[in-house]
């Protein structure tokens, strides 16, 4: 009888009062989650916008090193090292609740970070080539195609479904990028007058960069979900730090093998804005890119690679307008049409994510609630037996 009464009390305790506590904890969790997501969104948008404009400024004022511009995108990872001092004070119990019991082997981790690092290096090289040969407004518009690539990669890697809104977005973004190829004349920038050949090379590199970036995002999402299975801030830092370290090593090798390092001193002296500006521009771009990477990986961890890519595309209407203001890029009729179609495609994509978000939360909450209740009942029954 005593055991039955205790069991009933425990049953009432599990199904009664804790529900109120869990709802309070859930509201607190939602608030902290929204705060983290907002921070990552700000880092991604500000970092990508500033870094793109500084990269164009570097080329316009006399910079010509593809390898240096690529290195600047990746070498800022030591800036995140002080964050490890903060996270080491996190309670181990909290971390264990958020991670799985099985630890990933060192070899598996090494392969994940090396593979993603090499892909990031390749994407960054293509990005630097595209930004060199294209006006920044054109480059930004072409980069909107990353959403289309992300949909394809997410379909195969992250179980993303094709809906009418996503298909509509793919068609619009494809047309938007294709329109930029049929411009009457390739525009010239203040640093070099691009030939039609250079324009086509820049276009291909920009498309390749968008595909590479989307592939890195989808594979990162896959790695978090299927391999690492860790959902902590330390997991974000590890991904950014080790991936950037591998990519930086690859780019440094390219810089020395190509002999490009020999021209850096001369390039600095001949820079139009002076040596100090040369240094500050590259340092500013390095910090901006690191903020962008942290924001991007943070959004992948907190939401999905799709959401991270959608937020990245929010820079679409901002960068071309700023390029017209600061670099006097020509905003032709074709560019305006391409921008309109790209924004339309982005809105269609974002709306689909908005529709899917409540469904995904419900699907995640039900199994988690059942699992937590099951674990609680097992612990209580073990205590009764003892």
PDB file of C-alpha atoms in Angstrom, residues 33-251:
ATOM      1  CA  UNK A  33      16.876  30.998 -28.072  1.00  0.00           C
ATOM      2  CA  UNK A  34      15.440  34.069 -29.815  1.00  0.00           C
ATOM      3  CA  UNK A  35      18.166  36.203 -28.252  1.00  0.00           C
ATOM      4  CA  UNK A  36      20.892  33.895 -29.537  1.00  0.00           C
ATOM      5  CA  UNK A  37      19.360  33.693 -33.008  1.00  0.00           C
ATOM      6  CA  UNK A  38      19.047  37.498 -33.149  1.00  0.00           C
ATOM      7  CA  UNK A  39      22.720  37.861 -32.210  1.00  0.00           C
ATOM      8  CA  UNK A  40      23.790  35.392 -34.903  1.00  0.00           C
ATOM      9  CA  UNK A  41      21.620  37.169 -37.490  1.00  0.00           C
ATOM     10  CA  UNK A  42      23.264  40.516 -36.674  1.00  0.00           C
ATOM     11  CA  UNK A  43      26.756  39.000 -36.866  1.00  0.00           C
ATOM     12  CA  UNK A  44      26.008  37.360 -40.215  1.00  0.00           C
ATOM     13  CA  UNK A  45      24.383  40.377 -41.883  1.00  0.00           C
ATOM     14  CA  UNK A  46      26.825  42.990 -40.609  1.00  0.00           C
ATOM     15  CA  UNK A  47      29.854  40.795 -41.184  1.00  0.00           C
ATOM     16  CA  UNK A  48      28.967  39.787 -44.748  1.00  0.00           C
ATOM     17  CA  UNK A  49      27.958  43.291 -45.844  1.00  0.00           C
ATOM     18  CA  UNK A  50      31.045  45.035 -44.435  1.00  0.00           C
ATOM     19  CA  UNK A  51      33.432  42.297 -45.596  1.00  0.00           C
ATOM     20  CA  UNK A  52      32.090  42.379 -49.177  1.00  0.00           C
ATOM     21  CA  UNK A  53      32.398  46.163 -49.413  1.00  0.00           C
ATOM     22  CA  UNK A  54      35.915  46.162 -47.913  1.00  0.00           C
ATOM     23  CA  UNK A  55      36.942  43.441 -50.360  1.00  0.00           C
ATOM     24  CA  UNK A  56      35.759  45.556 -53.282  1.00  0.00           C
ATOM     25  CA  UNK A  57      37.557  48.600 -51.817  1.00  0.00           C
ATOM     26  CA  UNK A  58      40.772  46.575 -51.610  1.00  0.00           C
ATOM     27  CA  UNK A  59      40.601  45.744 -55.321  1.00  0.00           C
ATOM     28  CA  UNK A  60      39.519  49.225 -56.391  1.00  0.00           C
ATOM     29  CA  UNK A  61      42.415  50.974 -54.655  1.00  0.00           C
ATOM     30  CA  UNK A  62      45.220  48.881 -56.076  1.00  0.00           C
ATOM     31  CA  UNK A  63      44.999  45.456 -54.398  1.00  0.00           C
ATOM     32  CA  UNK A  64      45.456  42.516 -56.779  1.00  0.00           C
ATOM     33  CA  UNK A  65      46.317  39.497 -54.630  1.00  0.00           C
ATOM     34  CA  UNK A  66      43.656  36.808 -54.905  1.00  0.00           C
ATOM     35  CA  UNK A  67      45.409  34.743 -52.241  1.00  0.00           C
ATOM     36  CA  UNK A  68      45.543  37.598 -49.725  1.00  0.00           C
ATOM     37  CA  UNK A  69      41.865  38.396 -50.227  1.00  0.00           C
ATOM     38  CA  UNK A  70      41.098  34.700 -49.720  1.00  0.00           C
ATOM     39  CA  UNK A  71      43.317  34.487 -46.634  1.00  0.00           C
ATOM     40  CA  UNK A  72      41.572  37.461 -45.059  1.00  0.00           C
ATOM     41  CA  UNK A  73      38.280  35.545 -45.202  1.00  0.00           C
ATOM     42  CA  UNK A  74      39.658  32.668 -43.131  1.00  0.00           C
ATOM     43  CA  UNK A  75      42.596  33.737 -40.979  1.00  0.00           C
ATOM     44  CA  UNK A  76      40.546  35.491 -38.288  1.00  0.00           C
ATOM     45  CA  UNK A  77      39.784  32.300 -36.340  1.00  0.00           C
ATOM     46  CA  UNK A  78      42.268  33.124 -33.479  1.00  0.00           C
ATOM     47  CA  UNK A  79      39.853  35.916 -32.509  1.00  0.00           C
ATOM     48  CA  UNK A  80      37.451  33.254 -31.226  1.00  0.00           C
ATOM     49  CA  UNK A  81      40.002  31.552 -28.954  1.00  0.00           C
ATOM     50  CA  UNK A  82      39.238  33.752 -25.885  1.00  0.00           C
ATOM     51  CA  UNK A  83      35.651  32.458 -26.040  1.00  0.00           C
ATOM     52  CA  UNK A  84      36.916  29.048 -24.933  1.00  0.00           C
ATOM     53  CA  UNK A  85      37.810  30.588 -21.574  1.00  0.00           C
ATOM     54  CA  UNK A  86      34.163  31.555 -21.156  1.00  0.00           C
ATOM     55  CA  UNK A  87      32.642  28.223 -22.116  1.00  0.00           C
ATOM     56  CA  UNK A  88      34.927  26.159 -19.900  1.00  0.00           C
ATOM     57  CA  UNK A  89      32.976  27.524 -16.920  1.00  0.00           C
ATOM     58  CA  UNK A  90      29.766  25.922 -18.220  1.00  0.00           C
ATOM     59  CA  UNK A  91      28.474  23.172 -16.007  1.00  0.00           C
ATOM     60  CA  UNK A  92      29.269  19.711 -17.284  1.00  0.00           C
ATOM     61  CA  UNK A  93      25.773  18.481 -16.435  1.00  0.00           C
ATOM     62  CA  UNK A  94      24.195  21.049 -18.734  1.00  0.00           C
ATOM     63  CA  UNK A  95      26.472  20.017 -21.549  1.00  0.00           C
ATOM     64  CA  UNK A  96      25.749  16.334 -21.016  1.00  0.00           C
ATOM     65  CA  UNK A  97      21.999  16.940 -21.259  1.00  0.00           C
ATOM     66  CA  UNK A  98      22.429  18.579 -24.626  1.00  0.00           C
ATOM     67  CA  UNK A  99      24.819  16.089 -26.157  1.00  0.00           C
ATOM     68  CA  UNK A 100      24.618  12.397 -26.819  1.00  0.00           C
ATOM     69  CA  UNK A 101      26.282   9.842 -24.582  1.00  0.00           C
ATOM     70  CA  UNK A 102      28.590   8.512 -27.290  1.00  0.00           C
ATOM     71  CA  UNK A 103      31.587  10.675 -28.113  1.00  0.00           C
ATOM     72  CA  UNK A 104      32.704  11.049 -31.701  1.00  0.00           C
ATOM     73  CA  UNK A 105      36.091   9.516 -32.474  1.00  0.00           C
ATOM     74  CA  UNK A 106      39.100  11.739 -33.128  1.00  0.00           C
ATOM     75  CA  UNK A 107      39.541  10.356 -36.655  1.00  0.00           C
ATOM     76  CA  UNK A 108      35.924  11.136 -37.552  1.00  0.00           C
ATOM     77  CA  UNK A 109      36.234  14.681 -36.190  1.00  0.00           C
ATOM     78  CA  UNK A 110      39.484  15.201 -38.096  1.00  0.00           C
ATOM     79  CA  UNK A 111      37.915  14.045 -41.373  1.00  0.00           C
ATOM     80  CA  UNK A 112      34.895  16.324 -40.841  1.00  0.00           C
ATOM     81  CA  UNK A 113      36.956  19.430 -40.093  1.00  0.00           C
ATOM     82  CA  UNK A 114      39.526  18.749 -42.853  1.00  0.00           C
ATOM     83  CA  UNK A 115      36.863  18.083 -45.474  1.00  0.00           C
ATOM     84  CA  UNK A 116      34.818  21.165 -44.588  1.00  0.00           C
ATOM     85  CA  UNK A 117      37.987  23.263 -44.307  1.00  0.00           C
ATOM     86  CA  UNK A 118      39.165  22.356 -47.809  1.00  0.00           C
ATOM     87  CA  UNK A 119      35.705  23.057 -49.219  1.00  0.00           C
ATOM     88  CA  UNK A 120      35.669  26.429 -47.455  1.00  0.00           C
ATOM     89  CA  UNK A 121      39.090  27.247 -48.933  1.00  0.00           C
ATOM     90  CA  UNK A 122      37.875  26.409 -52.441  1.00  0.00           C
ATOM     91  CA  UNK A 123      34.719  28.472 -51.981  1.00  0.00           C
ATOM     92  CA  UNK A 124      36.767  31.448 -50.715  1.00  0.00           C
ATOM     93  CA  UNK A 125      39.159  31.322 -53.686  1.00  0.00           C
ATOM     94  CA  UNK A 126      36.239  31.366 -56.130  1.00  0.00           C
ATOM     95  CA  UNK A 127      34.676  34.217 -54.124  1.00  0.00           C
ATOM     96  CA  UNK A 128      37.862  36.290 -54.447  1.00  0.00           C
ATOM     97  CA  UNK A 129      38.063  35.719 -58.207  1.00  0.00           C
ATOM     98  CA  UNK A 130      34.416  36.642 -58.683  1.00  0.00           C
ATOM     99  CA  UNK A 131      34.748  39.826 -56.642  1.00  0.00           C
ATOM    100  CA  UNK A 132      37.863  40.816 -58.612  1.00  0.00           C
ATOM    101  CA  UNK A 133      36.283  40.524 -62.058  1.00  0.00           C
ATOM    102  CA  UNK A 134      32.741  41.721 -61.312  1.00  0.00           C
ATOM    103  CA  UNK A 135      31.252  44.943 -59.937  1.00  0.00           C
ATOM    104  CA  UNK A 136      30.159  44.359 -56.357  1.00  0.00           C
ATOM    105  CA  UNK A 137      26.482  44.971 -57.175  1.00  0.00           C
ATOM    106  CA  UNK A 138      26.526  42.324 -59.948  1.00  0.00           C
ATOM    107  CA  UNK A 139      28.466  39.928 -57.746  1.00  0.00           C
ATOM    108  CA  UNK A 140      25.962  40.323 -54.912  1.00  0.00           C
ATOM    109  CA  UNK A 141      23.002  39.656 -57.199  1.00  0.00           C
ATOM    110  CA  UNK A 142      24.607  36.510 -58.630  1.00  0.00           C
ATOM    111  CA  UNK A 143      25.322  35.308 -55.090  1.00  0.00           C
ATOM    112  CA  UNK A 144      21.571  35.078 -54.510  1.00  0.00           C
ATOM    113  CA  UNK A 145      21.728  31.830 -56.495  1.00  0.00           C
ATOM    114  CA  UNK A 146      23.135  30.209 -53.347  1.00  0.00           C
ATOM    115  CA  UNK A 147      19.548  29.704 -52.169  1.00  0.00           C
ATOM    116  CA  UNK A 148      18.819  27.578 -55.217  1.00  0.00           C
ATOM    117  CA  UNK A 149      21.936  25.488 -54.652  1.00  0.00           C
ATOM    118  CA  UNK A 150      21.089  25.187 -50.974  1.00  0.00           C
ATOM    119  CA  UNK A 151      17.656  23.780 -51.816  1.00  0.00           C
ATOM    120  CA  UNK A 152      19.221  21.082 -54.001  1.00  0.00           C
ATOM    121  CA  UNK A 153      21.907  20.123 -51.493  1.00  0.00           C
ATOM    122  CA  UNK A 154      19.442  20.195 -48.587  1.00  0.00           C
ATOM    123  CA  UNK A 155      17.116  17.900 -50.535  1.00  0.00           C
ATOM    124  CA  UNK A 156      19.803  15.198 -50.663  1.00  0.00           C
ATOM    125  CA  UNK A 157      21.624  15.862 -47.364  1.00  0.00           C
ATOM    126  CA  UNK A 158      19.072  17.379 -44.965  1.00  0.00           C
ATOM    127  CA  UNK A 159      15.742  15.887 -46.136  1.00  0.00           C
ATOM    128  CA  UNK A 160      14.505  19.226 -47.465  1.00  0.00           C
ATOM    129  CA  UNK A 161      11.222  18.908 -49.401  1.00  0.00           C
ATOM    130  CA  UNK A 162      10.427  20.733 -52.629  1.00  0.00           C
ATOM    131  CA  UNK A 163       7.206  22.717 -52.218  1.00  0.00           C
ATOM    132  CA  UNK A 164       5.519  25.134 -54.654  1.00  0.00           C
ATOM    133  CA  UNK A 165       7.076  28.104 -52.817  1.00  0.00           C
ATOM    134  CA  UNK A 166      10.575  26.623 -53.018  1.00  0.00           C
ATOM    135  CA  UNK A 167      10.163  25.711 -56.693  1.00  0.00           C
ATOM    136  CA  UNK A 168       8.921  29.234 -57.385  1.00  0.00           C
ATOM    137  CA  UNK A 169      11.966  30.599 -55.600  1.00  0.00           C
ATOM    138  CA  UNK A 170      14.344  28.372 -57.588  1.00  0.00           C
ATOM    139  CA  UNK A 171      12.888  29.534 -60.899  1.00  0.00           C
ATOM    140  CA  UNK A 172      13.035  33.214 -59.931  1.00  0.00           C
ATOM    141  CA  UNK A 173      16.605  33.037 -58.638  1.00  0.00           C
ATOM    142  CA  UNK A 174      17.742  31.143 -61.734  1.00  0.00           C
ATOM    143  CA  UNK A 175      16.193  33.747 -64.036  1.00  0.00           C
ATOM    144  CA  UNK A 176      17.668  36.554 -61.911  1.00  0.00           C
ATOM    145  CA  UNK A 177      21.215  35.178 -62.230  1.00  0.00           C
ATOM    146  CA  UNK A 178      20.794  34.385 -65.933  1.00  0.00           C
ATOM    147  CA  UNK A 179      19.687  37.947 -66.737  1.00  0.00           C
ATOM    148  CA  UNK A 180      23.046  39.296 -65.586  1.00  0.00           C
ATOM    149  CA  UNK A 181      24.831  37.329 -68.314  1.00  0.00           C
ATOM    150  CA  UNK A 182      22.978  39.102 -71.134  1.00  0.00           C
ATOM    151  CA  UNK A 183      23.972  42.632 -70.125  1.00  0.00           C
ATOM    152  CA  UNK A 184      25.042  44.619 -73.206  1.00  0.00           C
ATOM    153  CA  UNK A 185      28.517  45.455 -71.923  1.00  0.00           C
ATOM    154  CA  UNK A 186      30.458  44.267 -68.926  1.00  0.00           C
ATOM    155  CA  UNK A 187      30.920  47.135 -66.542  1.00  0.00           C
ATOM    156  CA  UNK A 188      34.347  48.391 -65.660  1.00  0.00           C
ATOM    157  CA  UNK A 189      35.554  49.114 -62.187  1.00  0.00           C
ATOM    158  CA  UNK A 190      38.082  51.754 -61.141  1.00  0.00           C
ATOM    159  CA  UNK A 191      40.793  49.133 -60.538  1.00  0.00           C
ATOM    160  CA  UNK A 192      40.655  47.375 -63.937  1.00  0.00           C
ATOM    161  CA  UNK A 193      38.615  47.438 -67.130  1.00  0.00           C
ATOM    162  CA  UNK A 194      37.252  43.929 -67.466  1.00  0.00           C
ATOM    163  CA  UNK A 195      36.965  42.347 -70.893  1.00  0.00           C
ATOM    164  CA  UNK A 196      34.045  40.174 -71.854  1.00  0.00           C
ATOM    165  CA  UNK A 197      36.240  37.167 -71.147  1.00  0.00           C
ATOM    166  CA  UNK A 198      37.052  38.386 -67.647  1.00  0.00           C
ATOM    167  CA  UNK A 199      33.387  39.095 -67.024  1.00  0.00           C
ATOM    168  CA  UNK A 200      32.428  35.524 -67.960  1.00  0.00           C
ATOM    169  CA  UNK A 201      35.215  34.149 -65.755  1.00  0.00           C
ATOM    170  CA  UNK A 202      33.962  36.316 -62.889  1.00  0.00           C
ATOM    171  CA  UNK A 203      30.403  35.131 -63.474  1.00  0.00           C
ATOM    172  CA  UNK A 204      31.427  31.454 -63.441  1.00  0.00           C
ATOM    173  CA  UNK A 205      33.500  31.972 -60.281  1.00  0.00           C
ATOM    174  CA  UNK A 206      30.616  33.767 -58.556  1.00  0.00           C
ATOM    175  CA  UNK A 207      28.248  30.901 -59.399  1.00  0.00           C
ATOM    176  CA  UNK A 208      30.848  28.376 -58.238  1.00  0.00           C
ATOM    177  CA  UNK A 209      31.335  30.333 -55.014  1.00  0.00           C
ATOM    178  CA  UNK A 210      27.579  30.308 -54.341  1.00  0.00           C
ATOM    179  CA  UNK A 211      27.417  26.558 -54.946  1.00  0.00           C
ATOM    180  CA  UNK A 212      30.449  25.960 -52.717  1.00  0.00           C
ATOM    181  CA  UNK A 213      29.053  28.092 -49.902  1.00  0.00           C
ATOM    182  CA  UNK A 214      25.712  26.286 -50.023  1.00  0.00           C
ATOM    183  CA  UNK A 215      27.444  22.907 -50.010  1.00  0.00           C
ATOM    184  CA  UNK A 216      29.511  23.884 -46.951  1.00  0.00           C
ATOM    185  CA  UNK A 217      26.344  24.995 -45.118  1.00  0.00           C
ATOM    186  CA  UNK A 218      24.436  21.805 -45.933  1.00  0.00           C
ATOM    187  CA  UNK A 219      27.369  19.565 -44.991  1.00  0.00           C
ATOM    188  CA  UNK A 220      27.857  21.504 -41.744  1.00  0.00           C
ATOM    189  CA  UNK A 221      24.183  20.988 -40.933  1.00  0.00           C
ATOM    190  CA  UNK A 222      24.552  17.295 -41.731  1.00  0.00           C
ATOM    191  CA  UNK A 223      27.680  17.039 -39.553  1.00  0.00           C
ATOM    192  CA  UNK A 224      25.933  18.604 -36.544  1.00  0.00           C
ATOM    193  CA  UNK A 225      22.875  16.392 -36.901  1.00  0.00           C
ATOM    194  CA  UNK A 226      24.345  13.023 -37.895  1.00  0.00           C
ATOM    195  CA  UNK A 227      27.996  12.997 -36.772  1.00  0.00           C
ATOM    196  CA  UNK A 228      28.813  15.474 -34.021  1.00  0.00           C
ATOM    197  CA  UNK A 229      25.360  15.505 -32.386  1.00  0.00           C
ATOM    198  CA  UNK A 230      26.381  18.383 -30.160  1.00  0.00           C
ATOM    199  CA  UNK A 231      24.252  21.474 -29.645  1.00  0.00           C
ATOM    200  CA  UNK A 232      26.452  23.819 -27.620  1.00  0.00           C
ATOM    201  CA  UNK A 233      28.307  27.077 -28.153  1.00  0.00           C
ATOM    202  CA  UNK A 234      31.549  25.109 -27.922  1.00  0.00           C
ATOM    203  CA  UNK A 235      30.440  23.045 -30.919  1.00  0.00           C
ATOM    204  CA  UNK A 236      30.071  26.281 -32.904  1.00  0.00           C
ATOM    205  CA  UNK A 237      33.531  27.467 -31.856  1.00  0.00           C
ATOM    206  CA  UNK A 238      35.094  24.114 -32.698  1.00  0.00           C
ATOM    207  CA  UNK A 239      33.493  24.072 -36.134  1.00  0.00           C
ATOM    208  CA  UNK A 240      34.563  27.645 -36.956  1.00  0.00           C
ATOM    209  CA  UNK A 241      38.067  27.338 -35.472  1.00  0.00           C
ATOM    210  CA  UNK A 242      39.163  23.968 -36.854  1.00  0.00           C
ATOM    211  CA  UNK A 243      37.497  24.451 -40.226  1.00  0.00           C
ATOM    212  CA  UNK A 244      39.091  27.893 -40.627  1.00  0.00           C
ATOM    213  CA  UNK A 245      42.465  26.553 -39.482  1.00  0.00           C
ATOM    214  CA  UNK A 246      42.464  23.863 -42.190  1.00  0.00           C
ATOM    215  CA  UNK A 247      41.276  26.333 -44.834  1.00  0.00           C
ATOM    216  CA  UNK A 248      43.929  28.876 -43.766  1.00  0.00           C
ATOM    217  CA  UNK A 249      46.704  26.284 -44.072  1.00  0.00           C
ATOM    218  CA  UNK A 250      45.513  25.393 -47.582  1.00  0.00           C
ATOM    219  CA  UNK A 251      45.422  29.050 -48.669  1.00  0.00           C
TER     220      UNK A 251
END
